[in-house]
PDB file of C-alpha atoms in Angstrom:
ATOM      1  CA  MET A   1      13.005   3.136  -0.662  1.00 45.00           C
ATOM      2  CA  PRO A   2      14.281  -0.470  -0.273  1.00 56.00           C
ATOM      3  CA  GLN A   3      11.602  -1.634   2.195  1.00 82.00           C
ATOM      4  CA  GLN A   4       8.740  -0.694  -0.107  1.00 81.00           C
ATOM      5  CA  GLN A   5      10.557  -2.266  -3.032  1.00 90.00           C
ATOM      6  CA  ASP A   6      10.982  -5.490  -1.020  1.00 92.00           C
ATOM      7  CA  ALA A   7       7.295  -5.474  -0.072  1.00 93.00           C
ATOM      8  CA  GLU A   8       6.342  -5.075  -3.725  1.00 95.00           C
ATOM      9  CA  LEU A   9       8.549  -8.016  -4.714  1.00 96.00           C
ATOM     10  CA  ILE A  10       7.023 -10.168  -1.974  1.00 96.00           C
ATOM     11  CA  ARG A  11       3.533  -9.191  -3.147  1.00 97.00           C
ATOM     12  CA  ASP A  12       4.462 -10.087  -6.741  1.00 97.00           C
ATOM     13  CA  ARG A  13       5.757 -13.498  -5.661  1.00 97.00           C
ATOM     14  CA  PHE A  14       2.643 -14.024  -3.514  1.00 97.00           C
ATOM     15  CA  ASN A  15       0.422 -13.309  -6.529  1.00 97.00           C
ATOM     16  CA  LYS A  16       2.506 -15.662  -8.666  1.00 96.00           C
ATOM     17  CA  ALA A  17       2.080 -18.367  -6.013  1.00 97.00           C
ATOM     18  CA  ILE A  18      -1.710 -17.854  -6.085  1.00 97.00           C
ATOM     19  CA  ARG A  19      -1.713 -18.356  -9.864  1.00 96.00           C
ATOM     20  CA  TYR A  20       0.402 -21.517  -9.502  1.00 95.00           C
ATOM     21  CA  ILE A  21      -1.883 -22.917  -6.788  1.00 96.00           C
ATOM     22  CA  ILE A  22      -4.838 -22.601  -9.149  1.00 95.00           C
ATOM     23  CA  ALA A  23      -2.865 -23.893 -12.153  1.00 94.00           C
ATOM     24  CA  GLU A  24      -1.719 -26.931 -10.138  1.00 93.00           C
ATOM     25  CA  GLN A  25      -5.351 -27.496  -9.091  1.00 94.00           C
ATOM     26  CA  LEU A  26      -4.572 -27.232  -5.396  1.00 94.00           C
ATOM     27  CA  ALA A  27      -7.543 -24.870  -5.154  1.00 95.00           C
ATOM     28  CA  PRO A  28     -10.279 -24.272  -7.724  1.00 95.00           C
ATOM     29  CA  ASP A  29     -10.321 -20.465  -7.464  1.00 95.00           C
ATOM     30  CA  VAL A  30      -9.240 -17.386  -5.511  1.00 94.00           C
ATOM     31  CA  THR A  31     -12.410 -17.432  -3.417  1.00 95.00           C
ATOM     32  CA  THR A  32     -11.412 -20.828  -2.046  1.00 96.00           C
ATOM     33  CA  ILE A  33      -7.867 -19.645  -1.395  1.00 97.00           C
ATOM     34  CA  ALA A  34      -9.151 -16.570   0.431  1.00 96.00           C
ATOM     35  CA  HIS A  35     -11.394 -18.769   2.575  1.00 96.00           C
ATOM     36  CA  GLU A  36      -8.535 -21.173   3.350  1.00 95.00           C
ATOM     37  CA  LEU A  37      -6.316 -18.227   4.340  1.00 95.00           C
ATOM     38  CA  HIS A  38      -9.082 -16.853   6.600  1.00 94.00           C
ATOM     39  CA  MET A  39      -9.465 -13.652   4.634  1.00 95.00           C
ATOM     40  CA  HIS A  40     -12.185 -12.014   2.598  1.00 95.00           C
ATOM     41  CA  GLN A  41     -12.006 -12.461  -1.172  1.00 94.00           C
ATOM     42  CA  PRO A  42     -12.015  -8.681  -1.791  1.00 95.00           C
ATOM     43  CA  SER A  43      -8.877  -8.379   0.376  1.00 95.00           C
ATOM     44  CA  LEU A  44      -7.126 -10.993  -1.743  1.00 95.00           C
ATOM     45  CA  SER A  45      -8.288  -9.164  -4.852  1.00 95.00           C
ATOM     46  CA  GLN A  46      -6.786  -5.918  -3.524  1.00 97.00           C
ATOM     47  CA  ILE A  47      -3.435  -7.695  -3.136  1.00 96.00           C
ATOM     48  CA  ALA A  48      -3.720  -9.038  -6.683  1.00 94.00           C
ATOM     49  CA  HIS A  49      -4.417  -5.517  -7.998  1.00 95.00           C
ATOM     50  CA  ASN A  50      -1.473  -3.982  -6.085  1.00 94.00           C
ATOM     51  CA  LYS A  51      -3.716  -1.987  -3.748  1.00 96.00           C
ATOM     52  CA  ARG A  52      -2.447  -3.628  -0.551  1.00 95.00           C
ATOM     53  CA  TYR A  53       0.258  -5.965   0.692  1.00 96.00           C
ATOM     54  CA  PRO A  54      -0.193  -9.445   2.149  1.00 96.00           C
ATOM     55  CA  THR A  55       0.169  -9.532   5.932  1.00 96.00           C
ATOM     56  CA  ILE A  56       2.648 -11.809   7.650  1.00 95.00           C
ATOM     57  CA  GLU A  57      -0.320 -13.968   8.720  1.00 95.00           C
ATOM     58  CA  VAL A  58      -1.427 -14.357   5.097  1.00 96.00           C
ATOM     59  CA  LEU A  59       2.129 -15.165   3.982  1.00 97.00           C
ATOM     60  CA  ALA A  60       2.455 -17.770   6.739  1.00 96.00           C
ATOM     61  CA  GLY A  61      -0.963 -19.169   5.870  1.00 96.00           C
ATOM     62  CA  ILE A  62      -0.134 -19.723   2.202  1.00 97.00           C
ATOM     63  CA  CYS A  63       3.107 -21.439   3.211  1.00 96.00           C
ATOM     64  CA  LEU A  64       1.400 -23.737   5.693  1.00 95.00           C
ATOM     65  CA  ARG A  65      -1.787 -24.461   3.743  1.00 95.00           C
ATOM     66  CA  TYR A  66      -0.386 -24.783   0.230  1.00 95.00           C
ATOM     67  CA  ARG A  67       3.272 -25.638   1.014  1.00 94.00           C
ATOM     68  CA  VAL A  68       4.570 -22.505  -0.700  1.00 96.00           C
ATOM     69  CA  SER A  69       8.216 -21.975   0.129  1.00 96.00           C
ATOM     70  CA  PRO A  70       8.777 -19.109   2.567  1.00 96.00           C
ATOM     71  CA  GLU A  71      12.262 -18.718   1.067  1.00 95.00           C
ATOM     72  CA  TYR A  72      10.691 -18.136  -2.344  1.00 96.00           C
ATOM     73  CA  LEU A  73       8.114 -15.659  -1.012  1.00 95.00           C
ATOM     74  CA  LEU A  74      10.470 -13.599   1.128  1.00 94.00           C
ATOM     75  CA  ILE A  75      13.791 -13.800  -0.690  1.00 94.00           C
ATOM     76  CA  GLY A  76      12.887 -14.952  -4.181  1.00 94.00           C
ATOM     77  CA  THR A  77      15.172 -17.983  -4.279  1.00 92.00           C
ATOM     78  CA  GLY A  78      14.294 -21.617  -4.786  1.00 91.00           C
ATOM     79  CA  SER A  79      11.097 -23.055  -6.180  1.00 92.00           C
ATOM     80  CA  ILE A  80       7.613 -21.801  -5.409  1.00 93.00           C
ATOM     81  CA  PHE A  81       6.640 -24.974  -3.598  1.00 91.00           C
ATOM     82  CA  ALA A  82       8.538 -26.284  -0.593  1.00 85.00           C
ATOM     83  CA  ASP A  83      10.103 -29.721  -0.761  1.00 74.00           C
ATOM     84  CA  ILE A  84       7.510 -31.255   1.542  1.00 53.00           C
ATOM     85  CA  PRO A  85       5.363 -34.212   0.467  1.00 50.00           C
ATOM     86  CA  ALA A  86       1.927 -32.903  -0.420  1.00 47.00           C
ATOM     87  CA  SER A  87       0.210 -35.480   1.781  1.00 48.00           C
ATOM     88  CA  ASP A  88       1.938 -33.998   4.842  1.00 47.00           C
ATOM     89  CA  THR A  89       0.651 -30.454   4.521  1.00 44.00           C
ATOM     90  CA  ILE A  90      -2.170 -30.136   2.055  1.00 45.00           C
ATOM     91  CA  LYS A  91      -5.704 -31.353   1.792  1.00 46.00           C
ATOM     92  CA  LYS A  92      -7.640 -30.962  -1.405  1.00 44.00           C
ATOM     93  CA  PRO A  93     -10.618 -28.628  -1.131  1.00 44.00           C
ATOM     94  CA  LYS A  94     -13.972 -30.277  -0.535  1.00 45.00           C
ATOM     95  CA  VAL A  95     -15.159 -29.181  -3.986  1.00 44.00           C
ATOM     96  CA  THR A  96     -12.352 -31.183  -5.609  1.00 46.00           C
ATOM     97  CA  GLN A  97     -13.050 -34.178  -3.368  1.00 50.00           C
ATOM     98  CA  ALA A  98     -16.742 -34.084  -4.325  1.00 46.00           C
ATOM     99  CA  LYS A  99     -15.900 -33.948  -8.043  1.00 49.00           C
ATOM    100  CA  THR A 100     -13.567 -36.935  -7.619  1.00 52.00           C
ATOM    101  CA  LYS A 101     -16.288 -38.955  -5.866  1.00 53.00           C
ATOM    102  CA  ILE A 102     -18.798 -38.114  -8.615  1.00 52.00           C
ATOM    103  CA  ALA A 103     -16.297 -39.112 -11.321  1.00 53.00           C
ATOM    104  CA  GLN A 104     -15.602 -42.422  -9.556  1.00 59.00           C
ATOM    105  CA  LYS A 105     -19.324 -43.213  -9.324  1.00 57.00           C
ATOM    106  CA  GLN A 106     -19.769 -42.544 -13.028  1.00 56.00           C
ATOM    107  CA  GLN A 107     -17.084 -45.085 -13.958  1.00 56.00           C
TER     108      GLN A 107
END
């Protein structure tokens, strides 16, 4: 069934994008990502454990919030992150901003 196979590939790329977002320190953890995507953390966990698929709203949200390439998510071509300057589309989570302020005060 090609449609289910496509949905599984999109889910796999979505999960890979989540791991990259955390690795690139664009979000500290999946709870923060879930909050930023306006979803409950258990729902994101179900996607990660292949128990559900990301909705179109969640896919759009990750593209807009974390500049993930829609071409990568939907088709699997290109890089994970869109070629958009980070300052145009992304704001660091408040937790990261607070840690930066604390580090600056300690210097």
